Tab-separated table of C-alpha atoms in Angstrom:
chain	number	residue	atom	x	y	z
B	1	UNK	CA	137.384	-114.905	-120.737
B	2	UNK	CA	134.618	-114.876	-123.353
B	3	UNK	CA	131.631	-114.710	-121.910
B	4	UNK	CA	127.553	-114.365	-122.702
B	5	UNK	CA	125.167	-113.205	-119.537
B	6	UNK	CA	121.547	-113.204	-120.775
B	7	UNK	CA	118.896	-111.342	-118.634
B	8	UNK	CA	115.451	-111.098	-118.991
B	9	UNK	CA	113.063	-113.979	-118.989
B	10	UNK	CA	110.373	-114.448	-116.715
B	11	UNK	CA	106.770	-115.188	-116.358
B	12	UNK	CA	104.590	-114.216	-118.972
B	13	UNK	CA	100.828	-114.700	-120.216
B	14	UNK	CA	99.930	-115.797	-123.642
B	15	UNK	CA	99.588	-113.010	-125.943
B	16	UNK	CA	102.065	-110.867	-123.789
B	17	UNK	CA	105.438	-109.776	-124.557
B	18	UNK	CA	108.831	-109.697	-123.317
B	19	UNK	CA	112.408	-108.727	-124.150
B	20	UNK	CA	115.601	-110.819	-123.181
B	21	UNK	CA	118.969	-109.476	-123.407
B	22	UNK	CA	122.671	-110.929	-124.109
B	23	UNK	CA	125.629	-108.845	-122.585
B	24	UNK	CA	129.337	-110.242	-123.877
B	25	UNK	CA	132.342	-109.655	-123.021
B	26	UNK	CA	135.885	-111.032	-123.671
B	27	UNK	CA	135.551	-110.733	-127.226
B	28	UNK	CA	135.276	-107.917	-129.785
B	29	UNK	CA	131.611	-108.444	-130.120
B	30	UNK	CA	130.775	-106.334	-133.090
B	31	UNK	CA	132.976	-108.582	-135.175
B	32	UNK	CA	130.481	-111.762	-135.023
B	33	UNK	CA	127.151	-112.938	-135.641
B	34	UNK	CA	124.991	-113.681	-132.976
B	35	UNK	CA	121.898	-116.550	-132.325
B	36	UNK	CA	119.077	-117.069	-130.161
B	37	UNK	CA	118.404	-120.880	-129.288
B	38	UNK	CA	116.101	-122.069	-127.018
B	39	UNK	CA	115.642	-125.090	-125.638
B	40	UNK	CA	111.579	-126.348	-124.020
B	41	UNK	CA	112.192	-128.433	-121.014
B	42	UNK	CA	113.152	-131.649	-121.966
B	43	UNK	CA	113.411	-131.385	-125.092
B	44	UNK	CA	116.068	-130.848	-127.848
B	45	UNK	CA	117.846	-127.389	-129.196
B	46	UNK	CA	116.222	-125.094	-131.427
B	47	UNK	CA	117.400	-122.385	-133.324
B	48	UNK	CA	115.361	-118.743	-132.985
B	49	UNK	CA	117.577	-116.001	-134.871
B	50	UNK	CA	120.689	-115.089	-136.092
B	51	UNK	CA	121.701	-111.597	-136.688
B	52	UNK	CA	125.280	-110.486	-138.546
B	53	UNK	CA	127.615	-108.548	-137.041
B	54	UNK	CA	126.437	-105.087	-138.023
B	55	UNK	CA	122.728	-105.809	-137.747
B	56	UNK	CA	121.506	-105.853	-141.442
B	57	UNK	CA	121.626	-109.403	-142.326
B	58	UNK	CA	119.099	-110.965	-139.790
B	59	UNK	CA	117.229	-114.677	-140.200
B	60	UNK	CA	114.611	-116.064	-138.178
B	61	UNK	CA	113.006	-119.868	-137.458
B	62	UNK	CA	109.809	-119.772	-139.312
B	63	UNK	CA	108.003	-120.244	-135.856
B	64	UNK	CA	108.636	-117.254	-134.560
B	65	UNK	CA	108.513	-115.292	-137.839
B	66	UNK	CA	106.605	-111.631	-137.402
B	67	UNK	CA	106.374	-111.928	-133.768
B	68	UNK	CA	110.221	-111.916	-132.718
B	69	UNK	CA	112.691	-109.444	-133.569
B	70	UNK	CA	116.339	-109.704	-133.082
B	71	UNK	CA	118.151	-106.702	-132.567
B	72	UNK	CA	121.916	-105.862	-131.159
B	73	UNK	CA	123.719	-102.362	-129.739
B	74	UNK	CA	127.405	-102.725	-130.410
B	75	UNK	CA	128.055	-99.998	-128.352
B	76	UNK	CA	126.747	-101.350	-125.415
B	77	UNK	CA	128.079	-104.724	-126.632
B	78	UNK	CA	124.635	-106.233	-126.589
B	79	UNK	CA	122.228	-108.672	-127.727
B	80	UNK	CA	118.172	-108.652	-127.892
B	81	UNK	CA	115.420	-110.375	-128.665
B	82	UNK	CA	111.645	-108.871	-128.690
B	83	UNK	CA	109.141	-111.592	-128.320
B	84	UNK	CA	105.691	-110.694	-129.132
B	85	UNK	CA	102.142	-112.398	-129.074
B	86	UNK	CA	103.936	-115.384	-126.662
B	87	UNK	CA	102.176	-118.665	-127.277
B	88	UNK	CA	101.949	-121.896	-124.803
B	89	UNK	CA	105.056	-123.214	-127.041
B	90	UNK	CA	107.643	-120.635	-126.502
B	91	UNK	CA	108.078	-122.032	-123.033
B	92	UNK	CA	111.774	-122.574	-122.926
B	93	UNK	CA	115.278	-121.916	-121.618
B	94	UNK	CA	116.784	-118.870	-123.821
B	95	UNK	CA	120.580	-118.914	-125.118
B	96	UNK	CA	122.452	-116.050	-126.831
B	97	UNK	CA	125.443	-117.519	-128.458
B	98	UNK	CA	128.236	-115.963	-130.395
B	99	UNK	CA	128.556	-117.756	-134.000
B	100	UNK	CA	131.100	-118.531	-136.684
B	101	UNK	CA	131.495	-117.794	-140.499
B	102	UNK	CA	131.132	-121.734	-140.563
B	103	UNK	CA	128.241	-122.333	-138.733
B	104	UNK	CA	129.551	-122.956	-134.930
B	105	UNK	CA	127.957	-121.354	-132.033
B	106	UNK	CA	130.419	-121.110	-129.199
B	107	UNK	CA	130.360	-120.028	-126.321
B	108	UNK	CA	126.844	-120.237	-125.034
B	109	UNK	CA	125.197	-117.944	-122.391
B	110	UNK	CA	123.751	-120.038	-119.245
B	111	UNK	CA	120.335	-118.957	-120.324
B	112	UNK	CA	117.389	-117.633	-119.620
B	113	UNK	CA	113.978	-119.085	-118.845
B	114	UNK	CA	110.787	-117.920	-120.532
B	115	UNK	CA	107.167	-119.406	-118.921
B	116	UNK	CA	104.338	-118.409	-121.506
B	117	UNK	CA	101.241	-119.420	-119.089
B	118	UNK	CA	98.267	-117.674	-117.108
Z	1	UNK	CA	112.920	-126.614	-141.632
Z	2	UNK	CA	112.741	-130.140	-139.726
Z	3	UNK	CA	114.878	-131.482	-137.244
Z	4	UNK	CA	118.104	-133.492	-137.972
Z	5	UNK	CA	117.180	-137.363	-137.354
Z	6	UNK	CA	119.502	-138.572	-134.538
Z	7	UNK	CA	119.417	-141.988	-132.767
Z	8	UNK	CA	117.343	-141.077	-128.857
Z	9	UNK	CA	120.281	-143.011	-126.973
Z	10	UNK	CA	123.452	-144.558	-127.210
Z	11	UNK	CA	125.851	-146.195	-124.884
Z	12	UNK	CA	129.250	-148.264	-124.100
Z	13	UNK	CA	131.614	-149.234	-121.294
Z	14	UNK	CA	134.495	-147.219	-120.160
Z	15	UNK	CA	137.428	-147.523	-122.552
Z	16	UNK	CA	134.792	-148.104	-125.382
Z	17	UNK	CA	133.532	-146.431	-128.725
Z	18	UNK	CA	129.874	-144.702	-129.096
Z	19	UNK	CA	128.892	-143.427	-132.606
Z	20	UNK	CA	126.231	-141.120	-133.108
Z	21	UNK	CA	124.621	-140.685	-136.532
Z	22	UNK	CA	122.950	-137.303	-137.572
Z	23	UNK	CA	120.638	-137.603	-140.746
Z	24	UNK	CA	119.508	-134.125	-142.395
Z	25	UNK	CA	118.910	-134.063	-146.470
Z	26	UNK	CA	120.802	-132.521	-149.384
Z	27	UNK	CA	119.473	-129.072	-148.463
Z	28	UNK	CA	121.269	-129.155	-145.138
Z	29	UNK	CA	124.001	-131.829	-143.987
Z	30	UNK	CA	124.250	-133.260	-147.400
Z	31	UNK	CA	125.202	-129.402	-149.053
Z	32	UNK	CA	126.929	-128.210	-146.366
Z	33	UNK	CA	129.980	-129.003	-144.745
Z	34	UNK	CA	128.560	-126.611	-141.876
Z	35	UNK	CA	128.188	-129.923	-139.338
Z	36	UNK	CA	128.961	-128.950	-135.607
Z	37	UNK	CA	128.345	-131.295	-132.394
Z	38	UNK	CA	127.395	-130.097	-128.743
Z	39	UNK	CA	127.303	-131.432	-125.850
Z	40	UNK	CA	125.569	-130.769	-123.024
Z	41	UNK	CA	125.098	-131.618	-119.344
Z	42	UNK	CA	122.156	-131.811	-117.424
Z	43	UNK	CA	121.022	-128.445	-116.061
Z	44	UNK	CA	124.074	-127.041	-118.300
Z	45	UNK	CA	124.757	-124.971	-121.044
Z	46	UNK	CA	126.076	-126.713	-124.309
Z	47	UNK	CA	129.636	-126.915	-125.331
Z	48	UNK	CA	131.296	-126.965	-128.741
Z	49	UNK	CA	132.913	-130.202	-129.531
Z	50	UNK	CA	132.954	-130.429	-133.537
Z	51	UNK	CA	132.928	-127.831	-136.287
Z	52	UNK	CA	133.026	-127.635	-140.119
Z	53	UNK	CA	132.241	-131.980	-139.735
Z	54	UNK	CA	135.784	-133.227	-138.388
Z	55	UNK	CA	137.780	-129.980	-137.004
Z	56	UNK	CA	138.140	-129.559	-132.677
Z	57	UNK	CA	138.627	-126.458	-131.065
Z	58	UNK	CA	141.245	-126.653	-128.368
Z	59	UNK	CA	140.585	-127.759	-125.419
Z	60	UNK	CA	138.271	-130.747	-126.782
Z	61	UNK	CA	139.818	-133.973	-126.333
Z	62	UNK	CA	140.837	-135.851	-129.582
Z	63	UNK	CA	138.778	-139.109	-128.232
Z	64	UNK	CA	135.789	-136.956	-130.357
Z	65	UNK	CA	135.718	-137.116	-134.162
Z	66	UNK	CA	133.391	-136.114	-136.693
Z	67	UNK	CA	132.882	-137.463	-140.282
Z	68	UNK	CA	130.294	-137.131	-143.030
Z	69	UNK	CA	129.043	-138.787	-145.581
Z	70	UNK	CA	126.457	-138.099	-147.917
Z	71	UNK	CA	123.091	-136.520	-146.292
Z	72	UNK	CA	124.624	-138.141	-142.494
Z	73	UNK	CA	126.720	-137.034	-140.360
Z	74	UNK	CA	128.338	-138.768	-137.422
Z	75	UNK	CA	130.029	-138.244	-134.407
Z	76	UNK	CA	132.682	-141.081	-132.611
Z	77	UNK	CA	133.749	-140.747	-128.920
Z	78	UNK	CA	136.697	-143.320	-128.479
Z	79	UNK	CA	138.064	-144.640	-125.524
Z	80	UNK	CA	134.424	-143.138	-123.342
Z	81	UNK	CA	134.889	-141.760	-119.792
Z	82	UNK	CA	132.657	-141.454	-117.115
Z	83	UNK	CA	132.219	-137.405	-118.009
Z	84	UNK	CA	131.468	-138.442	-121.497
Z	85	UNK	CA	128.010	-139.109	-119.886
Z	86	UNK	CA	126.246	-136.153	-121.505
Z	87	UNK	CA	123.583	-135.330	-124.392
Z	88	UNK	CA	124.482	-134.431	-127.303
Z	89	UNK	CA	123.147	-132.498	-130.676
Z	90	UNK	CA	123.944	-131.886	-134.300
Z	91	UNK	CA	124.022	-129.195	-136.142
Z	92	UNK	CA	123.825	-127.979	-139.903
Z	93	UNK	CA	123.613	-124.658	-141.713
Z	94	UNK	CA	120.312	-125.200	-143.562
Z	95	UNK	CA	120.601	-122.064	-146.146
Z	96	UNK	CA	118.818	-119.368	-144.672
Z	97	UNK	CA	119.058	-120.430	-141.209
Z	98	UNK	CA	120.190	-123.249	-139.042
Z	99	UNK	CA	118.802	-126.811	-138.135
Z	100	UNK	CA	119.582	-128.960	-134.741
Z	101	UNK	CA	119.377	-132.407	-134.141
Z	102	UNK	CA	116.553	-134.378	-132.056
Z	103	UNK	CA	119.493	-135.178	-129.454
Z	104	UNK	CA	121.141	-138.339	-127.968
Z	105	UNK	CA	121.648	-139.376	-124.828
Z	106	UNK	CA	125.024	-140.973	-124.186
Z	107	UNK	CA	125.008	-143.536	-120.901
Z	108	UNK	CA	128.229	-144.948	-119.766
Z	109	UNK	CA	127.786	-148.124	-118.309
């Protein structure tokens, strides 16, 4: 079964940092691209990142430009994300997901949740 | 990078059609045929429906179809069932990333 297990979100204040991870399995993950997209509560989808499958073509949304930075370990069939200098507005539910040559993203971790608050 | 124009709700009976229409420009949905749907249930993650505009992966039920014209996209659920209930999103390659849609909430009367 191909699946996505992201770790790491929790509590933060603004200005702080944190890093979430993806771990896959079910699928030989060094053969795809990979996306962060988070989602505030209530509200719609967003794309974060993109990163291709051996970590040298990388993309980012232009609101998290210079303070996130995706990264992946192939060996360790992993995913990451670095968030730095966390603002009010990167409150949201986190999801890894694997992506396509065409533009899919399928399947989708269950995500994680990121508070930016003091 | 701005959001792909969606209608906030739609709805129909059981047995019914719903179409959803996804707007984006002709540096997005209009260049692209990089289109994908999603749907997603409350408290859930969401689940690929469409890709490359029309094509299913297996396991999604052919009562979903997508079509594009021009800078809009849409997506048609035929013959809706009570689990059609759901959100759903768009989705375009946008060049050097990727754009979503504002959503739409699907009701089943």
């Amino acid at each position: 079964e191909v699946q996505l297990v992201e770790s790491g979100g929790g509590l933060v204040q603004p200005g702080g940092s944190l890093r979430l991870s993806c771990t896959a399995s079910g699928f030989t993950f060094s053969n795809y691209w990979m996306h962060w997209v988070r989602q505030a509560p209530g509200k719609g989808l967003v794309w974060v990142s993109r990163i291709n499958s051996d970590g040298f073509s990388i993309s980012y949304a232009d609101s998290v430009k210079g303070r996130f930075t995706i990264s992946r370990d192939n060996a360790k069939n992993t995913l990451y994300v670095q968030m730095n200098s966390l603002r009010a507005e990167d409150t949201a539910v986190y999801y890894c997901t694997r992506g396509g040559a065409s533009g899919w993203f399928d399947p989708w971790g269950q995500g994680t949740l990121v508070t930016v608050s003091s | 990078q701005s959001a792909l124009t969606q209608p906030p709700s739609a709805s129909g009976s059981p047995g019914q059609s719903v179409t959803i229409s996804c707007t984006g420009t002709s540096s997005d949905v209009g260049r692209y045929n990089y289109v994908s749907w999603y749907q997603q249930h409350p408290g859930k993650a969401p689940k690929l429906m469409i890709y490359e505009v029309s094509k299913r992966p297996s396991g999604v039920p052919d009562r979903f179809s997508g079509s594009k014209s021009g800078n809009t996209a849409s997506l048609t659920v035929s013959g809706l069932q009570a689990e059609d209930e759901a959100d759903y999103y768009c989705s375009s390659y946008a060049g050097s990333g990727f754009v979503f849609g504002t959503g739409t909430k699907v009701t089943v009367l």
